[in-house]
Coordinates of C-alpha atoms (C1' of nucleotides) in Angstrom, one line a residue:
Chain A
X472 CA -1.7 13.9 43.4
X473 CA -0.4 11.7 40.6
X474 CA -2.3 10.3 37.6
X475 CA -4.8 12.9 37.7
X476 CA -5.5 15.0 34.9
X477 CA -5.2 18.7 34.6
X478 CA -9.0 19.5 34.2
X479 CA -9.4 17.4 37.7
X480 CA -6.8 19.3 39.2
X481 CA -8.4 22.9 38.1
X482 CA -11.7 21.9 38.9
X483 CA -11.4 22.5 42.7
X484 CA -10.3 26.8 41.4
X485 CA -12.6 27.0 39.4
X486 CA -15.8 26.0 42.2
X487 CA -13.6 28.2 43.9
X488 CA -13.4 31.7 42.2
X489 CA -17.2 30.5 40.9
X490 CA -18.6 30.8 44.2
X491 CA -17.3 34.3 44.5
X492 CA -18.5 35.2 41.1
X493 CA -19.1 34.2 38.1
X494 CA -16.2 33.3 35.5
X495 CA -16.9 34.9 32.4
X496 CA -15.5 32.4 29.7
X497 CA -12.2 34.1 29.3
X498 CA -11.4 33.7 32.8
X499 CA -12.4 29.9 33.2
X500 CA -10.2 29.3 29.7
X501 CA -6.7 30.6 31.7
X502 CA -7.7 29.0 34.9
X503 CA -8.1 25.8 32.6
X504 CA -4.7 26.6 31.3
X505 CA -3.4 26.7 35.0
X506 CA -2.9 22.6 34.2
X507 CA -0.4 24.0 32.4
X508 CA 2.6 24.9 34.7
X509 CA 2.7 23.1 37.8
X510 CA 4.7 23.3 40.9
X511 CA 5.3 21.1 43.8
X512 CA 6.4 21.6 47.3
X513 CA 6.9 18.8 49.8
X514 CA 5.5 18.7 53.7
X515 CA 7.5 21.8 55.7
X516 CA 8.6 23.7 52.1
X517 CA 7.8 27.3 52.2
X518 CA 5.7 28.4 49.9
X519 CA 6.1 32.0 49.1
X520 CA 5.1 34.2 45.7
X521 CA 8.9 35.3 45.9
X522 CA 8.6 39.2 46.7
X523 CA 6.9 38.5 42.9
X524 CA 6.7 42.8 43.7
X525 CA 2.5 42.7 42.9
X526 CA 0.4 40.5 43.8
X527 CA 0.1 37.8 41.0
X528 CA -2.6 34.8 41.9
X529 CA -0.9 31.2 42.6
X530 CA -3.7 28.6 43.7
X531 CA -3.2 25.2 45.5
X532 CA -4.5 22.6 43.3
X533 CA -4.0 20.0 46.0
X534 CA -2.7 19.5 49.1
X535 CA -3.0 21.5 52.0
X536 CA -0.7 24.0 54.0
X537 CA -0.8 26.9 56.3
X538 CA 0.2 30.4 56.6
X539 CA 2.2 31.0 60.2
X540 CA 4.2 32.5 62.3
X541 CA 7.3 31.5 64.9
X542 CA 7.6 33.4 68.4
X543 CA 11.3 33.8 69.1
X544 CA 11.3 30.7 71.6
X545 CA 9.7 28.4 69.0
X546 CA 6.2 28.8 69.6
X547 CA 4.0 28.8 66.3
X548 CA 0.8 30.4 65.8
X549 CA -1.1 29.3 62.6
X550 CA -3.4 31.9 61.2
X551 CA -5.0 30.0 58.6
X552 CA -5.7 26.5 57.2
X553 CA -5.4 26.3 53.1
X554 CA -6.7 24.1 51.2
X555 CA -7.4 23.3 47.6
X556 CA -8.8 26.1 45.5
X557 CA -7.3 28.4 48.3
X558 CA -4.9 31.3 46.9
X559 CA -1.2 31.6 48.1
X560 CA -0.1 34.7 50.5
X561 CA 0.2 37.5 48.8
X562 CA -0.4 40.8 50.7
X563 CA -0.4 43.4 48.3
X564 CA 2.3 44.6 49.8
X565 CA 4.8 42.1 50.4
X566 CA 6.3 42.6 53.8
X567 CA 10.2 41.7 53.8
X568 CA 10.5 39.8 57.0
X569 CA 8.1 37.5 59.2
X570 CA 4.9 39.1 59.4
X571 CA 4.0 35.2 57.9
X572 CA 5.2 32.3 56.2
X573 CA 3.0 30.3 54.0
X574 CA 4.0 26.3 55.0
X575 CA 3.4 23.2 52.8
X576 CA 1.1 21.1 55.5
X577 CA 1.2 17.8 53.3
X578 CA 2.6 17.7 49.8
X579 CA 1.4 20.6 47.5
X580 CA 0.7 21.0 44.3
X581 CA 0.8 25.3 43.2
X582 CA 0.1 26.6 39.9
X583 CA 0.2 30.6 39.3
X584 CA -2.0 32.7 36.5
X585 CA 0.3 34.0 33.6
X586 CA 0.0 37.8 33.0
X587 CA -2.0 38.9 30.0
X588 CA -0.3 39.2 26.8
X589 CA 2.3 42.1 27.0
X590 CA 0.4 45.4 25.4
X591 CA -2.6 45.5 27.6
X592 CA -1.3 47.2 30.5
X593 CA -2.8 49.8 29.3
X594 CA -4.6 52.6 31.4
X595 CA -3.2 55.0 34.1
X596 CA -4.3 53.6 37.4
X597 CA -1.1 52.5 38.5
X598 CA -0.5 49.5 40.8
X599 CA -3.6 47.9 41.4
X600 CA -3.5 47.1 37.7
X601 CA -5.6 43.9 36.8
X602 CA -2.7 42.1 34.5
X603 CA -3.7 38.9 35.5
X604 CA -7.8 39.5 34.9
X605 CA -9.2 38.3 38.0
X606 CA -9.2 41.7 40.4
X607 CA -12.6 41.4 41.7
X608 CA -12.1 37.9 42.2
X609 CA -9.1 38.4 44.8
X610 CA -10.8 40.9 46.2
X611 CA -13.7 38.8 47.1
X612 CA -11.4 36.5 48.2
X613 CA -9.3 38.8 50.2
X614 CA -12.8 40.0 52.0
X615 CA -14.0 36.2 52.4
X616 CA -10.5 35.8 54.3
X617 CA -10.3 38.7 56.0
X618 CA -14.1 37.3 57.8
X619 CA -12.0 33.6 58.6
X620 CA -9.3 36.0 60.5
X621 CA -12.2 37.4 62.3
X622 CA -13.7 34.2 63.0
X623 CA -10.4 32.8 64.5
X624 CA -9.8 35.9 66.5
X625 CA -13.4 35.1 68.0
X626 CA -12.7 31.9 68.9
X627 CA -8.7 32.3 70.3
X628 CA -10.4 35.1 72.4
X629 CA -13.2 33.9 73.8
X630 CA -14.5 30.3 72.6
X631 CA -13.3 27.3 75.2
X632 CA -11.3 24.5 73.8
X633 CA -14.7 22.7 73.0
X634 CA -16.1 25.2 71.2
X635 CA -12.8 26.2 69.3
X636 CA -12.4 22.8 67.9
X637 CA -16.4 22.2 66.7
X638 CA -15.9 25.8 65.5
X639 CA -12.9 24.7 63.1
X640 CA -14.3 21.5 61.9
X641 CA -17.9 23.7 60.7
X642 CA -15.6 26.3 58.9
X643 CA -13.7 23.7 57.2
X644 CA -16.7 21.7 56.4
X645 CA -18.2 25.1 54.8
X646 CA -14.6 25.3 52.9
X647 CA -14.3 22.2 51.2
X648 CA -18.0 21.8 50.7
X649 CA -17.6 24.5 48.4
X650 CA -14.8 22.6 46.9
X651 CA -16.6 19.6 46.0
X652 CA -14.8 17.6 49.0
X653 CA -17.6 16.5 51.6
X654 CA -19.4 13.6 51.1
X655 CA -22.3 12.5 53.6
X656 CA -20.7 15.3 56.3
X657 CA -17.7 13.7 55.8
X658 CA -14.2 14.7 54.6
X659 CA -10.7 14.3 54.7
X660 CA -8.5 16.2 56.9
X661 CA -5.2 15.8 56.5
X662 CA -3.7 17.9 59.7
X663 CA -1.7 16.3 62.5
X664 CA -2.8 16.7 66.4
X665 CA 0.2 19.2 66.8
X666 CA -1.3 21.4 63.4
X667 CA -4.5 21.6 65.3
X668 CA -3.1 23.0 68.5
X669 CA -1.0 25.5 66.9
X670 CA -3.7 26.7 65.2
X671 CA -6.4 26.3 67.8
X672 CA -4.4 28.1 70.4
X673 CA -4.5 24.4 72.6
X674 CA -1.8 22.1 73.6
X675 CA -1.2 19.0 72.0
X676 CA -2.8 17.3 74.6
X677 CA -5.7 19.0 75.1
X678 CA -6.2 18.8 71.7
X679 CA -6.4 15.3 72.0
X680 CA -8.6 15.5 75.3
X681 CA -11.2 17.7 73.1
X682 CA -11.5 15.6 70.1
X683 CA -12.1 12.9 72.1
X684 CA -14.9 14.5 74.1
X685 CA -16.7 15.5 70.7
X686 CA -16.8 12.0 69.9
X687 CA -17.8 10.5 72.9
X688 CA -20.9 13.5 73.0
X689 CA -21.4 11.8 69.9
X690 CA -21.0 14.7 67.6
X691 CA -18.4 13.8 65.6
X692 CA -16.6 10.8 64.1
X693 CA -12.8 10.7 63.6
X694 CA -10.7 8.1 61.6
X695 CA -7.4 8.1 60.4
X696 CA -7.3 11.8 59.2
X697 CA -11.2 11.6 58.2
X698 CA -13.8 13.6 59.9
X699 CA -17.9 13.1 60.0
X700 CA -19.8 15.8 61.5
X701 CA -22.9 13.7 63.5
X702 CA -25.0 16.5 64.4
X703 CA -24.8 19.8 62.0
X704 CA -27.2 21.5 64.1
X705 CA -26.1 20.7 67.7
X706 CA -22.1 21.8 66.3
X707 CA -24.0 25.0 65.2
X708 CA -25.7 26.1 68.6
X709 CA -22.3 25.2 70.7
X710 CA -20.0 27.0 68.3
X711 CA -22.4 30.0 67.3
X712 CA -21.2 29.3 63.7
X713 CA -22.7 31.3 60.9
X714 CA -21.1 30.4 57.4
X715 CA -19.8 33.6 55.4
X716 CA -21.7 35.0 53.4
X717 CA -20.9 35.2 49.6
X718 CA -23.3 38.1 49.1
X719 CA -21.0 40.0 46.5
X720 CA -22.4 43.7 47.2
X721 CA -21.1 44.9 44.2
Chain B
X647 CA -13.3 68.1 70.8
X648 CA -15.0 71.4 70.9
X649 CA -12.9 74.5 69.6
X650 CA -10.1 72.5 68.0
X651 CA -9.3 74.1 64.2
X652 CA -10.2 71.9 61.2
X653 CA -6.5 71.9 60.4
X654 CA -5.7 70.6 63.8
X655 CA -8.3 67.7 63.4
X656 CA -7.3 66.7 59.9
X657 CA -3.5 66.7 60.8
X658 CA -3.8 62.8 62.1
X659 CA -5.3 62.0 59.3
X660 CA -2.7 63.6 57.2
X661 CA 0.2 61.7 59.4
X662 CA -1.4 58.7 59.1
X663 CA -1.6 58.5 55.6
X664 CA 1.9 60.2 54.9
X665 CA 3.2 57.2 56.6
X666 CA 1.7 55.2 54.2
X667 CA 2.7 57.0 51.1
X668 CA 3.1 60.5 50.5
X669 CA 0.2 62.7 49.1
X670 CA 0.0 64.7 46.4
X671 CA -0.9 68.4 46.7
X672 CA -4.3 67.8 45.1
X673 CA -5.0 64.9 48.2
X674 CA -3.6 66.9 50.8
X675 CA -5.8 69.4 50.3
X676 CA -8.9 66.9 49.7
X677 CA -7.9 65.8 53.1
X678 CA -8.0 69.1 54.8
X679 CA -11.4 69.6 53.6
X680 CA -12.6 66.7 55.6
X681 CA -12.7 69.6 58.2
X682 CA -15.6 70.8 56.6
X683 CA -18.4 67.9 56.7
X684 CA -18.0 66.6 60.6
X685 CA -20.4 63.7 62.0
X686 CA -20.0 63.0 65.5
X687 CA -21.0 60.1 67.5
X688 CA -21.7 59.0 71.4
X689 CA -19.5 56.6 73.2
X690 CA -21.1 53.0 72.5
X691 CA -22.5 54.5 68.9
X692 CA -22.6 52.3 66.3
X693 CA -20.3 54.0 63.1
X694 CA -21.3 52.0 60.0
X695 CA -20.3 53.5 56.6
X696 CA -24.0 52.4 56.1
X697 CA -24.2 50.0 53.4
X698 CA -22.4 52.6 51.0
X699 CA -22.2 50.2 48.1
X700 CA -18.4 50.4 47.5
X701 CA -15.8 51.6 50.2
X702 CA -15.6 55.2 50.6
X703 CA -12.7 56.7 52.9
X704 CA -14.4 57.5 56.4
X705 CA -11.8 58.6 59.2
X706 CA -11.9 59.2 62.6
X707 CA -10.9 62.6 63.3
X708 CA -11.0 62.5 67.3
X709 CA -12.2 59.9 69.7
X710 CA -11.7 56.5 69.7
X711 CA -13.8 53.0 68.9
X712 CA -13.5 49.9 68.0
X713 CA -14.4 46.5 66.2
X714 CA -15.8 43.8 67.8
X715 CA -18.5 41.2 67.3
X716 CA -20.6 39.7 70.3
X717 CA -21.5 35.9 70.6
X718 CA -25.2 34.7 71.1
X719 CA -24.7 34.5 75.0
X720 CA -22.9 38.2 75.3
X721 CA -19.6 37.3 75.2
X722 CA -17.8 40.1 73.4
X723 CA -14.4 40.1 71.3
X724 CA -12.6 43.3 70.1
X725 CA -10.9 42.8 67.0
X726 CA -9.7 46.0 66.6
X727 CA -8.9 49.7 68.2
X728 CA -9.3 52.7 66.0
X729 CA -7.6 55.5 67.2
X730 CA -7.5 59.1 65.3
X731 CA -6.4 58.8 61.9
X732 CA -8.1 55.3 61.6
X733 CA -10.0 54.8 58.6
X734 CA -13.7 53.3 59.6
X735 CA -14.9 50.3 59.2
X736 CA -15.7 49.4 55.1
X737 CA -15.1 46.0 53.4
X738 CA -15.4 46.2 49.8
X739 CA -17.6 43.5 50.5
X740 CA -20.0 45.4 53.1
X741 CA -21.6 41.9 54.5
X742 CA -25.2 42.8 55.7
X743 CA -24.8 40.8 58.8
X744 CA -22.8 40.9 61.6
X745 CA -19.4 39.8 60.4
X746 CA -18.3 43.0 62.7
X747 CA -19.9 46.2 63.8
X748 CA -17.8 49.3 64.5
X749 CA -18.5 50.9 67.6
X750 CA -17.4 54.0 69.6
X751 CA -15.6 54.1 72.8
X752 CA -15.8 57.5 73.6
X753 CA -16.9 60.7 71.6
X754 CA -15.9 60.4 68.0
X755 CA -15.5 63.0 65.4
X756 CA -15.4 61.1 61.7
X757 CA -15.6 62.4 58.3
X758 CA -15.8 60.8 54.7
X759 CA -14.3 62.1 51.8
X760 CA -16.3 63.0 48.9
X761 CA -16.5 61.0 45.3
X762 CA -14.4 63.5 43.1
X763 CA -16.5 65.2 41.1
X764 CA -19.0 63.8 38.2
X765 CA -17.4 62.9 34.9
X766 CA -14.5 61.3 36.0
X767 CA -15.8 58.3 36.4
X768 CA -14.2 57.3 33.5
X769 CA -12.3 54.1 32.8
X770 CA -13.8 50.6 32.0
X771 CA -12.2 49.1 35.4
X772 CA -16.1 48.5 37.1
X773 CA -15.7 48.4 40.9
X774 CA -12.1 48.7 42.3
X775 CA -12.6 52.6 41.2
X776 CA -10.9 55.0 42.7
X777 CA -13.5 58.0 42.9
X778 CA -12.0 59.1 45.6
X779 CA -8.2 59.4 44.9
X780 CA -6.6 57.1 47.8
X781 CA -6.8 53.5 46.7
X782 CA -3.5 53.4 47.4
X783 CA -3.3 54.3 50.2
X784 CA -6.4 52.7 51.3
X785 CA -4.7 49.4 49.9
X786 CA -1.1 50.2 52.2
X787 CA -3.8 50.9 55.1
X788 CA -5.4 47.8 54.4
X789 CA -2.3 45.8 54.5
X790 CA -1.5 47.0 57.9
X791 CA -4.4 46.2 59.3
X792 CA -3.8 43.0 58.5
X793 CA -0.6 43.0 59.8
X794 CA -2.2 44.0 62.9
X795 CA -4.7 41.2 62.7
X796 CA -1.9 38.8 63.0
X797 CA -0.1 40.0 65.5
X798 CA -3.1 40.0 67.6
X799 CA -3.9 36.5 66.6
X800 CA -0.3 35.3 67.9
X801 CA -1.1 37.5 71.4
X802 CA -4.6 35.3 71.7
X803 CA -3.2 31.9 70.9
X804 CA 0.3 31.7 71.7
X805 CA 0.7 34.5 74.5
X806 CA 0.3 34.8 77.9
X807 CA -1.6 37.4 79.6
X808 CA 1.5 39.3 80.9
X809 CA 2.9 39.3 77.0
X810 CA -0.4 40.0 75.3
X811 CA -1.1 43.3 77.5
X812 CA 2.8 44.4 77.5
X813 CA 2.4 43.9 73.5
X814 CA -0.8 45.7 73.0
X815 CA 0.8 48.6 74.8
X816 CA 3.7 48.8 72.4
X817 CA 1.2 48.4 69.5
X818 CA -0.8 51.3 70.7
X819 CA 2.3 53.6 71.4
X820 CA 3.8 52.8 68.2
X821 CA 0.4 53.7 66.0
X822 CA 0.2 56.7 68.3
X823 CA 3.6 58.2 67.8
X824 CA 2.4 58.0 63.8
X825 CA -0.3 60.8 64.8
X826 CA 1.9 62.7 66.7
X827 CA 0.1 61.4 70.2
X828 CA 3.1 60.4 72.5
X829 CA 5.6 61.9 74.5
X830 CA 8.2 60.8 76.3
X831 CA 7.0 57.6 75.9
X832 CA 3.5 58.4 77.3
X833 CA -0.1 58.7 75.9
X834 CA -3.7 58.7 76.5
X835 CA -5.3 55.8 76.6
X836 CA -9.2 56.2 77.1
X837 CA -10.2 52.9 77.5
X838 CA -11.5 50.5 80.6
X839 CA -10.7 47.7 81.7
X840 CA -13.5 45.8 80.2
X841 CA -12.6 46.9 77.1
X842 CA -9.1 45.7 77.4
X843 CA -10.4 42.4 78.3
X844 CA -12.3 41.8 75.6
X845 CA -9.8 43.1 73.2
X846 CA -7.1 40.6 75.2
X847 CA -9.9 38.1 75.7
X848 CA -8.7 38.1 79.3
X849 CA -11.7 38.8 82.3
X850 CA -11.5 42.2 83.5
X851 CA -10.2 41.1 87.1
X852 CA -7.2 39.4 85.1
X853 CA -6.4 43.0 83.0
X854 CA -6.6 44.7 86.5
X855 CA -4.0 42.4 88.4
X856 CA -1.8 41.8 85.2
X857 CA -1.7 45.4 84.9
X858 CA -0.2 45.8 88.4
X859 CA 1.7 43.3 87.9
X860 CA 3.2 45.6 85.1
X861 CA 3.6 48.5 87.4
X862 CA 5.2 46.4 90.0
X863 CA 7.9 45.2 87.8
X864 CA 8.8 49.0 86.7
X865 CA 7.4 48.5 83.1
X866 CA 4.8 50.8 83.0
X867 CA 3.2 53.5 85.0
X868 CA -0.9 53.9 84.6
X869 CA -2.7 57.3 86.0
X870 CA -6.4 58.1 84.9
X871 CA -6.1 57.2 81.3
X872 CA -2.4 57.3 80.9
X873 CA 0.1 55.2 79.9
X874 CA 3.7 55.6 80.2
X875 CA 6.0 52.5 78.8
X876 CA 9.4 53.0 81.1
X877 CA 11.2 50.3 79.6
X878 CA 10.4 50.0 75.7
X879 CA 13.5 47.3 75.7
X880 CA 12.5 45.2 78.5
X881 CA 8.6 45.2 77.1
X882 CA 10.4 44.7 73.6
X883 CA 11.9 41.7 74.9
X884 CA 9.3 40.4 76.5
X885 CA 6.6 40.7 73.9
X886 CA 8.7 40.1 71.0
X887 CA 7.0 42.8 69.5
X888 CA 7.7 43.9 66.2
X889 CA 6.5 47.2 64.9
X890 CA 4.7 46.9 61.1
X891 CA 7.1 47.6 58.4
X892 CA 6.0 50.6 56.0
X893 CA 7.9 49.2 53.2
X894 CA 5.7 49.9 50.3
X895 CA 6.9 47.5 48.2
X896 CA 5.2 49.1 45.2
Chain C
dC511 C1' 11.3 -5.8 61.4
dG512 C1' 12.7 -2.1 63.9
dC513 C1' 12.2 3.2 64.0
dT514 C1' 10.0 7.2 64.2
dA515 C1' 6.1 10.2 64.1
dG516 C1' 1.9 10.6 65.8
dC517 C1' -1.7 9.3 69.1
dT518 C1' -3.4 8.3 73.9
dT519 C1' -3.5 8.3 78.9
dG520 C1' -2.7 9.6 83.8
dA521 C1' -1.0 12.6 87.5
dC522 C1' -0.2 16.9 88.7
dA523 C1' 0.6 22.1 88.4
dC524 C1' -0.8 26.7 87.4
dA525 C1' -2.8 30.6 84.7
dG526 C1' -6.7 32.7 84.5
dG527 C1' -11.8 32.7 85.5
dT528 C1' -15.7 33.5 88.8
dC529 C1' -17.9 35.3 92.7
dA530 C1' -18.5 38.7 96.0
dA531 C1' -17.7 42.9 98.2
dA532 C1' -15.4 47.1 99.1
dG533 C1' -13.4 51.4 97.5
dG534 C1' -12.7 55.3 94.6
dC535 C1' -14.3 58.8 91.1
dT536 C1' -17.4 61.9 88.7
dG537 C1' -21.4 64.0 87.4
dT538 C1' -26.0 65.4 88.4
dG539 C1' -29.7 67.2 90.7
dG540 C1' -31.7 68.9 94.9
Chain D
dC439 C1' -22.3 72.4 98.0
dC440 C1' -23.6 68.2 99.5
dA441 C1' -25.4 63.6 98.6
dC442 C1' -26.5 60.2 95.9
dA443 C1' -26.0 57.0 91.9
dG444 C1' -23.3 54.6 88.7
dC445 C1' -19.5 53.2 86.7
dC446 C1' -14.9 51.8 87.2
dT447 C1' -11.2 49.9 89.7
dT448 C1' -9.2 46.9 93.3
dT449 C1' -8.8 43.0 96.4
dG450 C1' -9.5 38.3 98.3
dA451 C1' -11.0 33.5 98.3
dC452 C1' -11.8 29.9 95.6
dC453 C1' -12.5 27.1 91.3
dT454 C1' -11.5 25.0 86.8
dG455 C1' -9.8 24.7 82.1
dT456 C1' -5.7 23.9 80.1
dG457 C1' -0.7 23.1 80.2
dT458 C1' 3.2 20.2 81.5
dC459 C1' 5.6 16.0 82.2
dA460 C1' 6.2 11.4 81.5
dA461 C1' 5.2 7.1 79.8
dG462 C1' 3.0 3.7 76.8
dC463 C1' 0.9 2.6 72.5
dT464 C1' 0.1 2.3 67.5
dA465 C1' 1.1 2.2 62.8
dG466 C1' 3.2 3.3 58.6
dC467 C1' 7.7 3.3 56.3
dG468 C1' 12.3 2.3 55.0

DNA sequence: CGCTAGCTTGACACAGGTCAAAGGCTGTGG
DNA sequence: CCACAGCCTTTGACCTGTGTCAAGCTAGCG
């Protein structure tokens, strides 16, 4: 998080948005410039685009956090793991109260695009207006997302623990892969026991249990908050995981 | 289904998206016209705004279906349930494969708005287009249905089968009263149990007795496809169900 | 060097799944 | 108009995956 420099620190948006679609060389200049303003949240902080009114990109550049929700006796329900490259919640329209909070998991490091220079909000077409240059882009995104909520809708409802948990590690694999962040099947995972069961649906415990039983089945390898996937295809079968597909139909 | 007017079908759709935002004359009357161009489709029909390219406004008039997505060994999960007034199944990203088919659930009526006409296909903005003169509202709808996404996330993972039915109940009375389908706190609800279960990812035998359970603790009353809620507090309470806000922040 | 947050383990409890069979309904065709 | 077929619902008996409780354990951090 420290000494690195701001071309590092872009890098991982720019494989990001790349993967989508292509940046035209406008686009990769500002998310270059993103280096530029940084902000920093610590473990717990809430990251929210303050009701910014439209949706205005803000990207992780490192660190990892989560977007949630609290029952009304304490029991939390993550909907989705971010990590860098990821953008931060913004729903076009930006629901006052609960629907979800975007959490700081580790520390973070945020960085938002700058609108355009003033005059260009040029033609009729009201809200959806592109002041920030990279439309298609977050709506790629939003479709790419909108596929991981399915995805963990599929697994809550009807995956076992087993499968749940192999199911998570191949999507995050995918994720940071496309990041630039697995090396030999391997990659860091900065998430506590209790992170995983609120997300997974699972009790601490069983969380525990489950990890356990991948790694004595000998399919994956877990050490202080680093995970190797052993067997790729073996995960695959159990879990029924099929990547997302990038194909942009446009 | 049969000897219903035009206006009388189009009138959900006209509630539903006056919720959202109000319409202009010129879309109200676009939306009447659906009337015109009818498609109807046979319980367990897949409805796919085949490949269209980009999104392009397809509603479901009458009848009701859903989207789901089935595992390699027939498991199934429900994602979603599309009631009158729904708009159909369309990512801008129309992913070939099956991210998530829409299907029927009983007899459907659906109809898709047409592009406006020719020329005014004007501005340089390429794909978000509106051709079709609801991208806002599409955009609002869109945000619900994420909003609904989550909340049935937190039913899967952090609720218990008791909660997760009583809260799909309020969810379907609430979207309901929108199209002008309850009274006295009473609706139609043509589904089955299996259908239930794999929207709740539950087994059917568990719906059946967690739905008595319901009746025998004076929440709810059930006769052939009918629903009344009898104590919209208690179930409140219980679920901590909160309905979607409308807010449309722009 | 002690504290605290996170991990691990065991014993036990219970929500919810599975299996199997019996009752409704409803529509269809003889 | 009846009888059959199929689908849906209901019920009971039993099983198991996962949760809960409680206690140690480990390791990083101040």
């Amino acid at each position: 998080m420290s000494a690195t420099s701001p071309a590092a620190m872009t890098g991982v948006v720019f494989k990001r948005l790349t993967a989508l679609k292509p940046l035209s060389p406008g686009q990769a200049q500002r998310v270059e410039a993103l280096g530029e303003r940084l902000d920093a949240a610590a473990p717990g902080a809430m990251l929210q685009s303050e009701g910014d009114g439209l949706m205005r990109p803000t990207f992780i550049l490192s660190g990892w956090a989560c977007r949630q929700r609290l029952l009304a006796d304490g029991r939390r329900q993550i909907f989705s793991i971010l990590i860098p490259g990821d953008a931060v919640g913004f729903c076009s329209d930006p629901s006052p109260i609960s629907s979800a909070s975007t959490v700081a998991l580790t520390k973070v490091t945020l960085a938002t695009v700058e609108p355009l220079a003033g005059g260009l909000t040029s033609s009729a077409q009201s809200s959806a207006q592109d002041q920030w240059g990279f439309a298609d882009h977050m709506r790629l995104s939003a479709c790419l997302e909108e596929g991981l909520l399915l995805d963990h809708i599929v697994r809550l409802g009807r995956q076992t623990a087993y499968e749940r948990t192999a199911h998570l590690l191949l999507e995050l694999h995918w994720r940071l892969a496309l990041i630039g962040r697995v090396e030999e099947r391997r990659f860091a995972m900065p998430l506590t026991q209790e992170v995983l069961a609120d997300f997974l649906g699972l009790s601490i415990v069983h969380v525990n249990r489950t990890l356990q039983q991948l790694r004595r089945d000998r399919l994956i390898e877990v050490s202080s908050s680093h995970v190797a996937l052993l067997d790729m295809a073996q995960l695959t079968l159990i879990t029924d995981y099929q990547p997302p597909s990038l194909a942009s139909g446009t």
